[in-house]
Amino acid sequence: MKINHMMRLGVSVIALTAGAALAQESTDPIKLTLHDWTGQLITTELMGSILQKAGYNVEYVQADYLAQFAGLETGDLHVAMEMWETTGREAMDAATATGKVVNLGPTGMKAKEEWWYPSYMVEKCPGLPNWEALKEPACAEAFATAETAPKGRYLGGPVTWGGFDEERIEALDLPFEVIHAGTDAALFAELESAVQRKAPIMLWIYAPHWAPAKFEGDWVAFPEYTPECYSDPAWGINPDMAYDCGKPFGEIWKVGWAGLADKWPGAEKAIKAFTIDNAEMGAMITEVDLNGKTVEAVVADWMEKNEARWSGWIN
């Protein structure tokens, strides 16, 4: 995500259109959360724009990806458009178990988040993509930097994304150290630089995104995730520690405050109906991150081209 897009975080955008159909619904703003990666900003502004077309009052609020559930439980926040199965399932399940947060269904996008490396690194670590190759000292050293040597360096996402990478390294006894990127933009800027120089890099890559399509590489094949891997230390390779597996793959969910249906029933229906696929989202992220368009311009273009589609979600 480019820095200029981050300037929009925390800024309220309010639009109210009179409509008889909404007369019985609240005119209070529906608060949609914004996070710190391009795709989520796009998804959220798409939903906000659709709700505005239906006459709802919409406000965008910056919120931490995992800590946002406190606000969703109290009703201070109302809708989060992207909760990834790969990193947010535990927080989402804990919140929905309270009865104060509801799962509003899948976005239609499928999530993958894992350790990723460019193909030119296979020559220096020939056992890849098998995770056990990373245990070899020579392989770890191939991914090392001055700050981590002799351990390999794993460039993780911003700390707020979660992901349990430190725990994974410890449970699988990997000679690697996690260095967290400060922002989504910094993460992918470092990838671009490394690939241009054919420099060693192992980092967090997620999909849908432009990076795995633009660059030749692969995800590390860790032991397959099961819920027990995260909850039961006795499960898996390490009998004493949890997280001895890869990250889960799966849906990207929409979640919301449980009071949404009573206060804004039409909006809840539209949010549940919202769906978009990886290809569409990947193309829009590419327009923003690689082609220099603003989130607002990309969203406006999608809205214009898909009016028949989104109008069905609000009617």
Tab-separated table of N, CA and C in Angstrom, residues 93-172:
chain	number	residue	atom	x	y	z
A	93	ASP	N	-13.426	-16.147	15.981
A	93	ASP	CA	-14.214	-17.137	16.713
A	93	ASP	C	-14.455	-16.698	18.155
A	94	ALA	N	-13.432	-16.102	18.776
A	94	ALA	CA	-13.596	-15.624	20.146
A	94	ALA	C	-14.648	-14.526	20.213
A	95	ALA	N	-14.658	-13.648	19.207
A	95	ALA	CA	-15.614	-12.544	19.195
A	95	ALA	C	-17.037	-13.038	18.921
A	96	THR	N	-17.192	-13.922	17.958
A	96	THR	CA	-18.537	-14.423	17.653
A	96	THR	C	-19.087	-15.270	18.799
A	97	ALA	N	-18.210	-15.911	19.564
A	97	ALA	CA	-18.653	-16.726	20.702
A	97	ALA	C	-19.318	-15.880	21.784
A	98	THR	N	-19.009	-14.585	21.810
A	98	THR	CA	-19.637	-13.698	22.795
A	98	THR	C	-21.085	-13.385	22.438
A	99	GLY	N	-21.461	-13.618	21.194
A	99	GLY	CA	-22.791	-13.269	20.727
A	99	GLY	C	-22.935	-11.816	20.336
A	100	LYS	N	-21.863	-11.041	20.506
A	100	LYS	CA	-21.912	-9.610	20.205
A	100	LYS	C	-21.389	-9.285	18.811
A	101	VAL	N	-20.759	-10.265	18.171
A	101	VAL	CA	-20.221	-10.119	16.813
A	101	VAL	C	-20.764	-11.263	15.980
A	102	VAL	N	-21.087	-10.977	14.730
A	102	VAL	CA	-21.618	-12.020	13.837
A	102	VAL	C	-20.761	-12.131	12.587
A	103	ASN	N	-20.690	-13.336	12.070
A	103	ASN	CA	-20.037	-13.593	10.794
A	103	ASN	C	-21.041	-13.280	9.694
A	104	LEU	N	-20.696	-12.361	8.820
A	104	LEU	CA	-21.604	-11.923	7.751
A	104	LEU	C	-21.348	-12.653	6.441
A	105	GLY	N	-20.542	-13.724	6.516
A	105	GLY	CA	-20.339	-14.566	5.338
A	105	GLY	C	-19.050	-14.266	4.597
A	106	PRO	N	-18.729	-15.103	3.624
A	106	PRO	CA	-17.480	-14.937	2.880
A	106	PRO	C	-17.537	-13.779	1.912
A	107	THR	N	-16.375	-13.180	1.656
A	107	THR	CA	-16.277	-12.110	0.657
A	107	THR	C	-16.253	-12.664	-0.759
A	108	GLY	N	-15.956	-13.962	-0.886
A	108	GLY	CA	-15.756	-14.570	-2.198
A	108	GLY	C	-14.291	-14.753	-2.528
A	109	MET	N	-13.414	-14.040	-1.801
A	109	MET	CA	-11.980	-14.181	-2.028
A	109	MET	C	-11.428	-15.309	-1.160
A	110	LYS	N	-10.413	-15.985	-1.681
A	110	LYS	CA	-9.752	-17.064	-0.961
A	110	LYS	C	-8.377	-16.586	-0.512
A	111	ALA	N	-8.082	-16.819	0.761
A	111	ALA	CA	-6.861	-16.290	1.353
A	111	ALA	C	-5.740	-17.313	1.376
A	112	LYS	N	-4.542	-16.842	1.068
A	112	LYS	CA	-3.322	-17.615	1.285
A	112	LYS	C	-2.272	-16.653	1.814
A	113	GLU	N	-1.664	-17.001	2.924
A	113	GLU	CA	-0.587	-16.202	3.520
A	113	GLU	C	0.457	-17.178	4.050
A	114	GLU	N	1.679	-17.024	3.571
A	114	GLU	CA	2.716	-17.965	4.007
A	114	GLU	C	4.089	-17.402	3.702
A	115	TRP	N	5.104	-18.081	4.208
A	115	TRP	CA	6.479	-17.720	3.868
A	115	TRP	C	6.688	-17.942	2.381
A	116	TRP	N	7.341	-16.982	1.734
A	116	TRP	CA	7.522	-17.032	0.274
A	116	TRP	C	8.961	-16.645	-0.052
A	117	TYR	N	9.486	-17.242	-1.118
A	117	TYR	CA	10.853	-16.956	-1.556
A	117	TYR	C	10.888	-16.903	-3.082
A	118	PRO	N	11.776	-16.095	-3.655
A	118	PRO	CA	11.929	-16.068	-5.117
A	118	PRO	C	12.653	-17.318	-5.608
A	119	SER	N	12.353	-17.718	-6.820
A	119	SER	CA	12.867	-18.981	-7.356
A	119	SER	C	14.389	-19.052	-7.386
A	120	TYR	N	15.054	-17.910	-7.533
A	120	TYR	CA	16.521	-17.954	-7.617
A	120	TYR	C	17.168	-18.421	-6.316
A	121	MET	N	16.394	-18.473	-5.216
A	121	MET	CA	16.958	-18.932	-3.954
A	121	MET	C	17.039	-20.453	-3.854
A	122	VAL	N	16.377	-21.174	-4.747
A	122	VAL	CA	16.404	-22.641	-4.698
A	122	VAL	C	17.817	-23.160	-4.931
A	123	GLU	N	18.594	-22.460	-5.739
A	123	GLU	CA	19.976	-22.876	-5.988
A	123	GLU	C	20.786	-22.891	-4.688
A	124	LYS	N	20.476	-21.962	-3.779
A	124	LYS	CA	21.216	-21.880	-2.519
A	124	LYS	C	20.564	-22.701	-1.408
A	125	CYS	N	19.331	-23.112	-1.622
A	125	CYS	CA	18.600	-23.930	-0.646
A	125	CYS	C	17.798	-24.963	-1.431
A	126	PRO	N	18.471	-25.975	-1.974
A	126	PRO	CA	17.840	-26.875	-2.945
A	126	PRO	C	16.714	-27.738	-2.392
A	127	GLY	N	16.568	-27.821	-1.086
A	127	GLY	CA	15.478	-28.624	-0.539
A	127	GLY	C	14.122	-27.953	-0.551
A	128	LEU	N	14.083	-26.681	-0.893
A	128	LEU	CA	12.805	-25.961	-0.947
A	128	LEU	C	11.909	-26.525	-2.041
A	129	PRO	N	10.584	-26.498	-1.857
A	129	PRO	CA	9.829	-25.747	-0.845
A	129	PRO	C	9.625	-26.471	0.491
A	130	ASN	N	10.134	-27.692	0.645
A	130	ASN	CA	9.978	-28.411	1.912
A	130	ASN	C	10.543	-27.588	3.069
A	131	TRP	N	9.759	-27.383	4.101
A	131	TRP	CA	10.165	-26.550	5.233
A	131	TRP	C	11.409	-27.078	5.928
A	132	GLU	N	11.611	-28.397	5.875
A	132	GLU	CA	12.759	-28.975	6.571
A	132	GLU	C	14.085	-28.515	5.978
A	133	ALA	N	14.068	-28.053	4.728
A	133	ALA	CA	15.290	-27.508	4.132
A	133	ALA	C	15.787	-26.295	4.907
A	134	LEU	N	14.870	-25.563	5.534
A	134	LEU	CA	15.236	-24.352	6.264
A	134	LEU	C	16.018	-24.660	7.539
A	135	LYS	N	15.977	-25.905	7.984
A	135	LYS	CA	16.713	-26.290	9.192
A	135	LYS	C	18.207	-26.452	8.932
A	136	GLU	N	18.567	-26.611	7.653
A	136	GLU	CA	19.975	-26.772	7.304
A	136	GLU	C	20.725	-25.457	7.537
A	137	PRO	N	21.848	-25.503	8.253
A	137	PRO	CA	22.594	-24.263	8.516
A	137	PRO	C	22.956	-23.493	7.260
A	138	ALA	N	23.343	-24.222	6.194
A	138	ALA	CA	23.728	-23.536	4.957
A	138	ALA	C	22.538	-22.812	4.336
A	139	CYS	N	21.374	-23.411	4.468
A	139	CYS	CA	20.175	-22.778	3.913
A	139	CYS	C	19.809	-21.544	4.720
A	140	ALA	N	19.853	-21.679	6.033
A	140	ALA	CA	19.559	-20.520	6.877
A	140	ALA	C	20.525	-19.381	6.587
A	141	GLU	N	21.791	-19.706	6.441
A	141	GLU	CA	22.802	-18.683	6.160
A	141	GLU	C	22.568	-18.019	4.807
A	142	ALA	N	22.005	-18.779	3.863
A	142	ALA	CA	21.712	-18.209	2.544
A	142	ALA	C	20.678	-17.095	2.634
A	143	PHE	N	19.810	-17.169	3.653
A	143	PHE	CA	18.772	-16.153	3.855
A	143	PHE	C	19.163	-15.138	4.930
A	144	ALA	N	20.390	-15.229	5.436
A	144	ALA	CA	20.816	-14.358	6.528
A	144	ALA	C	21.152	-12.957	6.033
A	145	THR	N	21.073	-12.013	6.949
A	145	THR	CA	21.560	-10.653	6.719
A	145	THR	C	22.509	-10.324	7.860
A	146	ALA	N	23.133	-9.173	7.776
A	146	ALA	CA	24.092	-8.793	8.811
A	146	ALA	C	23.449	-8.753	10.194
A	147	GLU	N	22.183	-8.391	10.260
A	147	GLU	CA	21.515	-8.274	11.561
A	147	GLU	C	21.059	-9.610	12.124
A	148	THR	N	20.969	-10.661	11.286
A	148	THR	CA	20.474	-11.951	11.782
A	148	THR	C	21.502	-13.070	11.732
A	149	ALA	N	22.585	-12.919	10.974
A	149	ALA	CA	23.555	-14.002	10.779
A	149	ALA	C	24.033	-14.569	12.123
A	150	PRO	N	24.212	-15.905	12.192
A	150	PRO	CA	24.086	-16.890	11.109
A	150	PRO	C	22.656	-17.358	10.853
A	151	LYS	N	21.701	-16.819	11.606
A	151	LYS	CA	20.315	-17.200	11.374
A	151	LYS	C	19.788	-16.561	10.097
A	152	GLY	N	18.844	-17.256	9.485
A	152	GLY	CA	18.168	-16.675	8.331
A	152	GLY	C	17.234	-15.568	8.766
A	153	ARG	N	16.928	-14.686	7.853
A	153	ARG	CA	16.010	-13.571	8.130
A	153	ARG	C	14.677	-13.840	7.453
A	154	TYR	N	13.629	-13.783	8.229
A	154	TYR	CA	12.273	-13.868	7.691
A	154	TYR	C	11.623	-12.509	7.873
A	155	LEU	N	11.243	-11.874	6.767
A	155	LEU	CA	10.612	-10.557	6.809
A	155	LEU	C	9.111	-10.757	6.963
A	156	GLY	N	8.638	-10.522	8.190
A	156	GLY	CA	7.217	-10.684	8.460
A	156	GLY	C	6.435	-9.426	8.152
A	157	GLY	N	5.132	-9.550	8.204
A	157	GLY	CA	4.270	-8.386	8.024
A	157	GLY	C	4.284	-7.516	9.266
A	158	PRO	N	3.599	-6.380	9.234
A	158	PRO	CA	3.481	-5.548	10.434
A	158	PRO	C	2.989	-6.372	11.620
A	159	VAL	N	3.445	-6.035	12.797
A	159	VAL	CA	3.136	-6.823	13.996
A	159	VAL	C	1.632	-6.988	14.183
A	160	THR	N	0.858	-5.972	13.816
A	160	THR	CA	-0.596	-6.023	14.033
A	160	THR	C	-1.297	-7.098	13.217
A	161	TRP	N	-0.619	-7.677	12.222
A	161	TRP	CA	-1.248	-8.708	11.399
A	161	TRP	C	-1.344	-10.051	12.104
A	162	GLY	N	-0.605	-10.250	13.178
A	162	GLY	CA	-0.621	-11.552	13.852
A	162	GLY	C	0.181	-12.574	13.054
A	163	GLY	N	-0.305	-13.817	12.971
A	163	GLY	CA	0.307	-14.826	12.126
A	163	GLY	C	1.161	-15.857	12.831
A	164	PHE	N	1.582	-15.602	14.072
A	164	PHE	CA	2.305	-16.587	14.891
A	164	PHE	C	3.629	-17.039	14.288
A	165	ASP	N	4.327	-16.160	13.588
A	165	ASP	CA	5.588	-16.583	12.964
A	165	ASP	C	6.691	-16.847	13.984
A	166	GLU	N	6.771	-16.049	15.030
A	166	GLU	CA	7.765	-16.304	16.072
A	166	GLU	C	7.511	-17.662	16.725
A	167	GLU	N	6.236	-17.934	17.015
A	167	GLU	CA	5.877	-19.212	17.616
A	167	GLU	C	6.179	-20.374	16.667
A	168	ARG	N	5.934	-20.171	15.390
A	168	ARG	CA	6.201	-21.225	14.393
A	168	ARG	C	7.689	-21.550	14.332
A	169	ILE	N	8.513	-20.523	14.329
A	169	ILE	CA	9.967	-20.714	14.297
A	169	ILE	C	10.434	-21.503	15.519
A	170	GLU	N	9.892	-21.151	16.685
A	170	GLU	CA	10.306	-21.847	17.907
A	170	GLU	C	9.814	-23.285	17.916
A	171	ALA	N	8.564	-23.497	17.529
A	171	ALA	CA	7.990	-24.847	17.570
A	171	ALA	C	8.661	-25.789	16.583
A	172	LEU	N	9.068	-25.265	15.433
A	172	LEU	CA	9.704	-26.093	14.412
A	172	LEU	C	11.224	-26.037	14.479
